[in-house]
Short mmCIF file of C-alpha atoms and ligand atoms in Angstrom, two decimals:
data_model
loop_
_atom_site.label_atom_id
_atom_site.label_comp_id
_atom_site.label_asym_id
_atom_site.label_seq_id
_atom_site.Cartn_x
_atom_site.Cartn_y
_atom_site.Cartn_z
CA MET A 775 63.86 92.34 24.02
CA GLY A 776 61.53 94.90 22.22
CA PHE A 777 60.84 97.89 20.10
CA PRO A 778 63.05 99.70 18.95
CA ILE A 779 65.92 97.08 19.20
CA ARG A 780 63.59 94.21 17.72
CA ARG A 781 61.69 95.16 14.53
CA MET A 782 59.62 92.26 13.41
CA ARG A 783 59.04 94.13 9.93
CA ARG A 784 62.83 93.76 9.02
CA LEU A 785 62.46 90.29 7.60
CA ARG A 786 59.25 91.12 5.75
CA GLY A 787 60.88 93.79 3.48
CA MET A 788 61.92 91.78 0.71
CA ALA A 789 60.30 88.81 -1.10
CA PRO A 790 63.57 86.63 -1.22
CA VAL A 791 63.99 87.30 2.56
CA ARG A 792 60.41 86.27 3.11
CA ARG A 793 61.03 83.07 1.35
CA MET A 794 64.03 82.39 3.31
CA VAL A 795 62.24 82.53 6.44
CA ALA A 796 59.02 80.99 5.70
CA GLU A 797 58.38 78.27 8.17
CA THR A 798 56.12 76.10 6.08
CA ARG A 799 56.05 75.08 2.47
CA VAL A 800 53.74 72.99 0.28
CA HIS A 801 55.61 70.72 -2.00
CA ALA A 802 54.08 68.59 -5.00
CA ASP A 803 55.37 65.69 -2.70
CA ASP A 804 52.97 66.63 0.05
CA LEU A 805 49.79 66.25 -2.20
CA ILE A 806 47.39 63.54 -3.26
CA GLN A 807 45.10 63.97 -6.34
CA PRO A 808 41.40 62.33 -5.94
CA LEU A 809 40.11 61.06 -9.06
CA PHE A 810 36.85 59.48 -9.91
CA VAL A 811 36.63 56.68 -12.47
CA CYS A 812 33.50 55.78 -14.42
CA PRO A 813 32.76 53.05 -16.79
CA GLY A 814 32.98 53.60 -20.71
CA ARG A 815 35.63 54.84 -23.25
CA GLY A 816 36.42 58.38 -23.76
CA VAL A 817 34.11 59.55 -21.11
CA ALA A 818 34.81 62.75 -19.22
CA ARG A 819 31.62 63.76 -17.48
CA PRO A 820 32.27 67.13 -15.45
CA VAL A 821 30.97 67.28 -11.93
CA SER A 822 28.79 70.32 -11.87
CA SER A 823 29.39 71.19 -8.16
CA MET A 824 33.09 70.72 -8.52
CA PRO A 825 34.22 72.77 -11.43
CA GLY A 826 37.51 71.28 -12.93
CA GLN A 827 36.79 67.71 -11.73
CA SER A 828 35.20 65.15 -13.92
CA GLN A 829 34.14 61.59 -13.72
CA LEU A 830 36.84 59.86 -16.18
CA SER A 831 36.64 56.59 -17.93
CA ILE A 832 39.64 54.14 -17.51
CA ASP A 833 41.30 55.40 -20.83
CA LEU A 834 41.13 59.02 -19.67
CA ILE A 835 42.14 58.23 -16.17
CA VAL A 836 45.30 56.63 -17.41
CA ARG A 837 46.05 59.83 -19.42
CA GLU A 838 45.29 61.82 -16.29
CA CYS A 839 47.56 60.01 -14.13
CA ARG A 840 50.30 60.22 -16.50
CA GLU A 841 50.10 64.11 -16.27
CA ILE A 842 49.93 64.03 -12.46
CA ARG A 843 53.09 61.81 -12.28
CA ASP A 844 54.79 64.41 -14.61
CA LEU A 845 53.97 67.23 -12.45
CA GLY A 846 55.96 65.61 -9.51
CA ILE A 847 52.70 64.57 -7.52
CA PRO A 848 53.41 61.14 -5.92
CA ALA A 849 49.78 59.74 -5.58
CA VAL A 850 46.36 59.61 -6.58
CA ILE A 851 43.25 58.27 -4.59
CA LEU A 852 40.59 56.58 -6.68
CA PHE A 853 37.00 56.50 -6.28
CA GLY A 854 34.82 54.41 -8.43
CA ILE A 855 31.36 54.92 -10.05
CA PRO A 856 30.23 51.37 -10.72
CA GLU A 857 28.10 49.87 -13.45
CA LYS A 858 25.46 48.71 -11.10
CA LYS A 859 24.83 48.97 -7.31
CA ASP A 860 23.52 46.31 -5.08
CA PRO A 861 22.55 46.20 -1.27
CA LEU A 862 25.97 44.58 -0.46
CA GLY A 863 28.03 46.80 -2.64
CA SER A 864 29.49 43.74 -4.57
CA GLU A 865 31.35 45.85 -7.09
CA ALA A 866 33.52 47.22 -4.24
CA TYR A 867 35.10 43.76 -3.63
CA SER A 868 34.95 42.29 -7.27
CA ASP A 869 38.33 41.78 -8.97
CA ASP A 870 36.46 43.12 -12.18
CA GLY A 871 35.20 46.42 -10.29
CA ILE A 872 35.72 49.43 -11.95
CA VAL A 873 38.53 50.70 -9.59
CA GLN A 874 40.15 47.28 -9.76
CA ARG A 875 40.24 47.51 -13.58
CA ALA A 876 41.37 51.21 -13.59
CA MET A 877 44.32 50.31 -11.23
CA ARG A 878 45.40 47.53 -13.53
CA ALA A 879 45.40 49.76 -16.42
CA ILE A 880 47.13 52.56 -14.74
CA LYS A 881 49.77 50.16 -13.31
CA VAL A 882 50.83 49.21 -16.75
CA GLU A 883 51.37 52.70 -18.30
CA VAL A 884 52.51 54.69 -15.12
CA PRO A 885 53.90 52.23 -12.83
CA ASP A 886 55.70 54.72 -10.73
CA LEU A 887 52.54 56.64 -9.47
CA CYS A 888 51.39 55.50 -6.05
CA LEU A 889 47.79 54.53 -6.38
CA ILE A 890 45.75 54.75 -3.22
CA ALA A 891 42.47 52.94 -3.27
CA ASP A 892 39.46 54.25 -0.94
CA VAL A 893 37.80 51.32 0.72
CA CYS A 894 34.38 51.85 1.46
CA LEU A 895 30.92 50.68 0.17
CA CYS A 896 28.91 53.62 -0.23
CA GLU A 897 29.63 54.19 -3.92
CA TYR A 898 28.69 50.59 -4.60
CA THR A 899 25.59 50.02 -2.40
CA SER A 900 22.12 50.88 -3.76
CA HIS A 901 21.32 52.64 -0.36
CA GLY A 902 24.35 54.65 -0.41
CA HIS A 903 25.44 53.63 3.16
CA CYS A 904 29.18 52.62 3.98
CA GLY A 905 27.92 49.06 4.95
CA GLU A 906 25.51 46.39 5.12
CA ILE A 907 22.33 47.48 6.48
CA ASP A 908 19.60 46.04 8.56
CA GLY A 909 16.61 48.20 8.29
CA GLU A 910 18.01 51.62 8.82
CA ARG A 911 21.10 50.48 10.65
CA VAL A 912 24.59 49.94 9.19
CA LYS A 913 25.92 46.53 10.62
CA ASN A 914 29.41 46.88 11.92
CA ASP A 915 30.81 43.47 12.09
CA GLU A 916 29.12 42.07 8.93
CA THR A 917 30.63 45.10 7.01
CA LEU A 918 34.12 44.45 8.27
CA VAL A 919 34.31 41.27 6.26
CA LEU A 920 33.29 43.19 3.12
CA LEU A 921 35.84 45.90 3.80
CA ALA A 922 38.65 43.27 4.30
CA ARG A 923 37.63 41.60 0.97
CA SER A 924 37.47 44.69 -0.78
CA ALA A 925 40.91 45.97 0.45
CA VAL A 926 42.50 42.50 -0.55
CA SER A 927 40.94 42.73 -4.04
CA LEU A 928 42.06 46.49 -4.48
CA ALA A 929 45.77 45.63 -3.32
CA ARG A 930 45.85 42.51 -5.65
CA SER A 931 44.57 44.65 -8.50
CA GLY A 932 47.39 47.18 -7.96
CA ALA A 933 46.59 49.53 -4.98
CA ASP A 934 49.72 50.65 -3.26
CA ILE A 935 48.00 51.80 -0.31
CA VAL A 936 44.34 51.15 1.04
CA ALA A 937 42.44 53.87 2.75
CA PRO A 938 39.39 52.38 4.66
CA SER A 939 36.88 55.29 5.00
CA ALA A 940 33.78 53.54 6.32
CA MET A 941 34.15 54.60 9.85
CA MET A 942 33.14 50.92 11.08
CA ASP A 943 34.83 49.99 14.37
CA GLY A 944 37.66 47.66 13.93
CA GLN A 945 37.76 48.24 10.19
CA VAL A 946 41.80 48.70 10.31
CA ALA A 947 42.39 45.52 12.27
CA ALA A 948 40.00 43.57 10.02
CA ILE A 949 41.79 44.98 6.77
CA ARG A 950 45.45 44.47 8.20
CA ARG A 951 44.38 40.83 9.16
CA GLY A 952 42.96 40.37 5.64
CA LEU A 953 45.90 41.68 3.79
CA ASP A 954 48.31 39.68 5.80
CA GLU A 955 46.55 36.37 5.23
CA ALA A 956 46.55 37.11 1.65
CA GLY A 957 49.99 37.54 1.72
CA LEU A 958 50.04 41.41 1.24
CA ALA A 959 51.69 42.29 4.58
CA SER A 960 53.67 44.94 2.81
CA THR A 961 50.51 47.03 1.98
CA PRO A 962 50.20 50.05 4.18
CA ILE A 963 47.00 51.45 5.51
CA LEU A 964 46.02 55.14 5.33
CA ALA A 965 43.17 55.11 7.84
CA TYR A 966 40.36 57.84 7.54
CA ALA A 967 40.61 57.89 11.28
CA ALA A 968 38.89 61.02 12.51
CA LYS A 969 36.24 61.28 9.75
CA TYR A 970 33.45 63.63 10.78
CA ALA A 971 29.85 63.58 9.62
CA SER A 972 30.26 66.79 7.79
CA ALA A 973 28.21 68.79 5.35
CA PHE A 974 31.25 69.62 3.38
CA TYR A 975 30.99 66.22 1.75
CA GLY A 976 27.93 67.36 -0.39
CA PRO A 977 29.82 67.96 -3.81
CA PHE A 978 31.68 64.70 -3.56
CA ARG A 979 28.25 62.86 -3.24
CA ASP A 980 27.19 64.18 -6.69
CA ALA A 981 30.81 63.23 -8.25
CA ALA A 982 30.63 59.81 -6.69
CA GLU A 983 26.94 59.36 -6.76
CA SER A 984 26.93 57.99 -3.26
CA ALA A 985 24.56 60.04 -1.27
CA PRO A 986 22.66 58.01 1.20
CA ALA A 987 19.04 57.00 0.02
CA PHE A 988 17.65 57.66 3.47
CA GLY A 989 19.16 58.99 6.69
CA ASP A 990 22.61 60.28 7.07
CA ARG A 991 26.03 58.99 8.24
CA ARG A 992 25.92 60.39 11.67
CA GLY A 993 25.51 56.89 13.16
CA TYR A 994 28.98 55.90 12.06
CA GLN A 995 31.14 59.28 11.20
CA MET A 996 32.23 61.39 13.83
CA ASP A 997 30.12 64.44 15.39
CA PRO A 998 31.76 67.75 14.63
CA PRO A 999 31.82 69.02 18.24
CA ASN A 1000 34.16 66.17 19.44
CA ARG A 1001 38.04 66.66 19.68
CA ARG A 1002 38.98 63.92 22.41
CA GLU A 1003 36.88 61.27 20.54
CA ALA A 1004 38.99 62.10 17.53
CA LEU A 1005 42.29 61.42 19.29
CA ALA A 1006 40.79 58.12 20.79
CA GLU A 1007 39.85 57.17 16.96
CA ILE A 1008 43.32 57.83 15.86
CA ALA A 1009 44.97 55.95 18.79
CA LEU A 1010 42.62 53.01 17.94
CA ASP A 1011 43.45 52.95 14.33
CA ILE A 1012 47.08 53.31 15.11
CA GLU A 1013 46.82 50.28 17.58
CA GLU A 1014 45.06 48.32 14.88
CA GLY A 1015 47.88 48.81 12.57
CA ALA A 1016 47.24 52.02 10.48
CA ASP A 1017 50.60 53.15 8.91
CA LEU A 1018 49.15 56.64 8.23
CA VAL A 1019 46.14 58.35 9.76
CA MET A 1020 43.69 60.90 8.21
CA VAL A 1021 41.79 63.85 9.66
CA LYS A 1022 38.78 64.84 7.47
CA PRO A 1023 37.62 67.47 6.63
CA ALA A 1024 40.60 69.72 6.83
CA LEU A 1025 39.68 73.44 7.25
CA ALA A 1026 37.19 73.42 9.86
CA TYR A 1027 39.30 70.82 11.74
CA LEU A 1028 42.67 72.26 11.92
CA ASP A 1029 42.73 71.97 15.68
CA ILE A 1030 42.37 68.35 15.41
CA ILE A 1031 45.22 68.03 12.87
CA ARG A 1032 47.49 69.98 15.09
CA GLU A 1033 46.57 67.84 18.23
CA ALA A 1034 47.17 64.56 16.16
CA ARG A 1035 50.49 65.83 14.81
CA ASP A 1036 51.60 66.73 18.46
CA ARG A 1037 50.51 63.54 19.88
CA PHE A 1038 51.20 60.60 17.46
CA GLU A 1039 54.25 59.57 15.45
CA VAL A 1040 52.62 58.37 12.26
CA PRO A 1041 52.38 60.55 9.28
CA ILE A 1042 49.25 62.75 9.30
CA ALA A 1043 47.10 63.24 6.20
CA ALA A 1044 44.42 65.83 5.97
CA TYR A 1045 41.45 65.67 3.41
CA ASN A 1046 40.68 69.10 1.82
CA VAL A 1047 37.30 67.90 0.94
CA SER A 1048 34.86 68.57 -2.02
CA GLY A 1049 32.87 71.49 -0.23
CA GLU A 1050 35.99 73.20 0.58
CA TYR A 1051 37.01 72.94 -2.97
CA ALA A 1052 33.59 74.14 -4.18
CA MET A 1053 33.59 77.19 -2.16
CA ILE A 1054 36.88 78.36 -3.27
CA LYS A 1055 35.81 77.64 -6.97
CA ALA A 1056 32.44 79.52 -6.47
CA ALA A 1057 33.85 82.67 -4.98
CA ALA A 1058 36.64 82.65 -7.43
CA ALA A 1059 34.15 82.30 -10.42
CA ASN A 1060 32.37 85.22 -9.12
CA GLY A 1061 35.45 87.21 -8.86
CA TRP A 1062 35.26 87.67 -4.93
CA ILE A 1063 38.56 86.09 -4.27
CA ARG A 1064 41.80 85.16 -6.08
CA GLU A 1065 41.89 81.51 -6.59
CA ASP A 1066 45.66 80.92 -6.77
CA ALA A 1067 46.47 83.04 -3.83
CA VAL A 1068 43.53 81.64 -1.69
CA VAL A 1069 44.51 77.99 -2.70
CA ARG A 1070 48.25 78.66 -1.77
CA GLU A 1071 46.96 80.03 1.51
CA VAL A 1072 44.50 77.28 2.46
CA LEU A 1073 47.01 74.40 1.60
CA THR A 1074 49.86 76.21 3.54
CA ALA A 1075 47.42 76.49 6.49
CA ILE A 1076 46.60 72.83 6.51
CA ARG A 1077 50.48 72.16 6.52
CA ARG A 1078 51.05 74.62 9.27
CA ALA A 1079 48.49 72.96 11.28
CA GLY A 1080 50.55 69.68 11.08
CA ALA A 1081 49.37 67.70 8.26
CA ASP A 1082 52.37 65.77 6.32
CA LEU A 1083 50.08 64.99 3.45
CA ILE A 1084 47.11 66.90 1.78
CA LEU A 1085 44.32 65.01 -0.28
CA THR A 1086 43.22 67.82 -2.36
CA TYR A 1087 41.40 68.38 -5.56
CA PHE A 1088 43.71 71.24 -6.20
CA ALA A 1089 46.81 69.17 -6.34
CA LYS A 1090 47.19 69.15 -10.00
CA GLU A 1091 46.46 72.89 -10.41
CA TYR A 1092 48.70 73.76 -7.59
CA ALA A 1093 51.61 71.62 -8.80
CA LYS A 1094 51.41 73.35 -12.26
CA ARG A 1095 51.87 76.69 -10.66
CA LEU A 1096 54.99 75.74 -8.60
C1 PBG B 267 33.50 57.58 1.18
C2 PBG B 267 34.13 58.92 1.16
C3 PBG B 267 33.36 60.28 1.13
C4 PBG B 267 34.53 61.02 0.98
C5 PBG B 267 35.69 60.48 0.89
N1 PBG B 267 35.47 59.08 0.87
C6 PBG B 267 31.97 60.53 1.18
C7 PBG B 267 31.34 60.43 2.42
O1 PBG B 267 31.67 59.85 3.57
O2 PBG B 267 30.24 60.53 2.37
C8 PBG B 267 34.46 62.79 0.95
C9 PBG B 267 35.47 63.38 0.12
C10 PBG B 267 35.10 64.85 -0.22
O3 PBG B 267 33.89 65.45 0.19
O4 PBG B 267 35.88 65.27 -0.90
N2 PBG B 267 33.03 57.26 2.38
#
């Protein structure tokens, strides 16, 4: 049935009707706000490549978490800037680590906010790689032990969900076993399953001070041309016990999000990463785009592609405008 019987424009004429027939919505419930926690008191150190984002000391993170909770955002994901780094990233699995301490403090003041802990070593190692190294190579199986120890320490300190992002083979199974043995069988795992070696992580590495001191992460993160491999990574992580899986970055990988949504039954998260945030902020600061409209369009597109959850630095600002 075509023109003139069918006129597609009929349902576009009036804003309330457009709202009624909108197929995709982005609700505060769909969003997760990433936060960077650093040592000190009263410290708010702006991240220059991510306007609007700061490294915050524990006292200020607690305040920030209260605001985020009050906006209806269900969860934050925490990244730590440790006091000191060493080759084995020991602050990642110390019960006195910066994220562990932050989570204990947040749990006291904002107990109803879901705390997600990123489980990786790159913020804590002196060389900035995501695991233990041997020369220039990141050792896989040795790193699994440290990741599992880190997940247990984080869960004991208040993490409601742990999110392994090191892209080591077997990391989900190792963490699941570690949690179960520690009596933490109820702690879910959000696996960074299809995490690409992306140039869009640049600003995050300023924010988390986690740029690798040599080489890059292509030996463990995925190669951008690959799609089948992403599905294999996701299938493996689900087999190993992932409760939720993530595709990262989001915008250049919407096809992967869609395939993952169609093929698997677990909730799919997408990480709208630092470089995606920085591009929008930069263009908006120049007056080249309208930030609120672009953010809405981008988040809607990520949901339309099939993401159930979006990790985004825009979470708080977006929820404020709802
Ligand atoms: C830790 C980690 C990274 C990001 C999230 N977890 C950095 C990396 O892999 O280099 C990037 C997030 C972003 O760019 O917003 N491995």
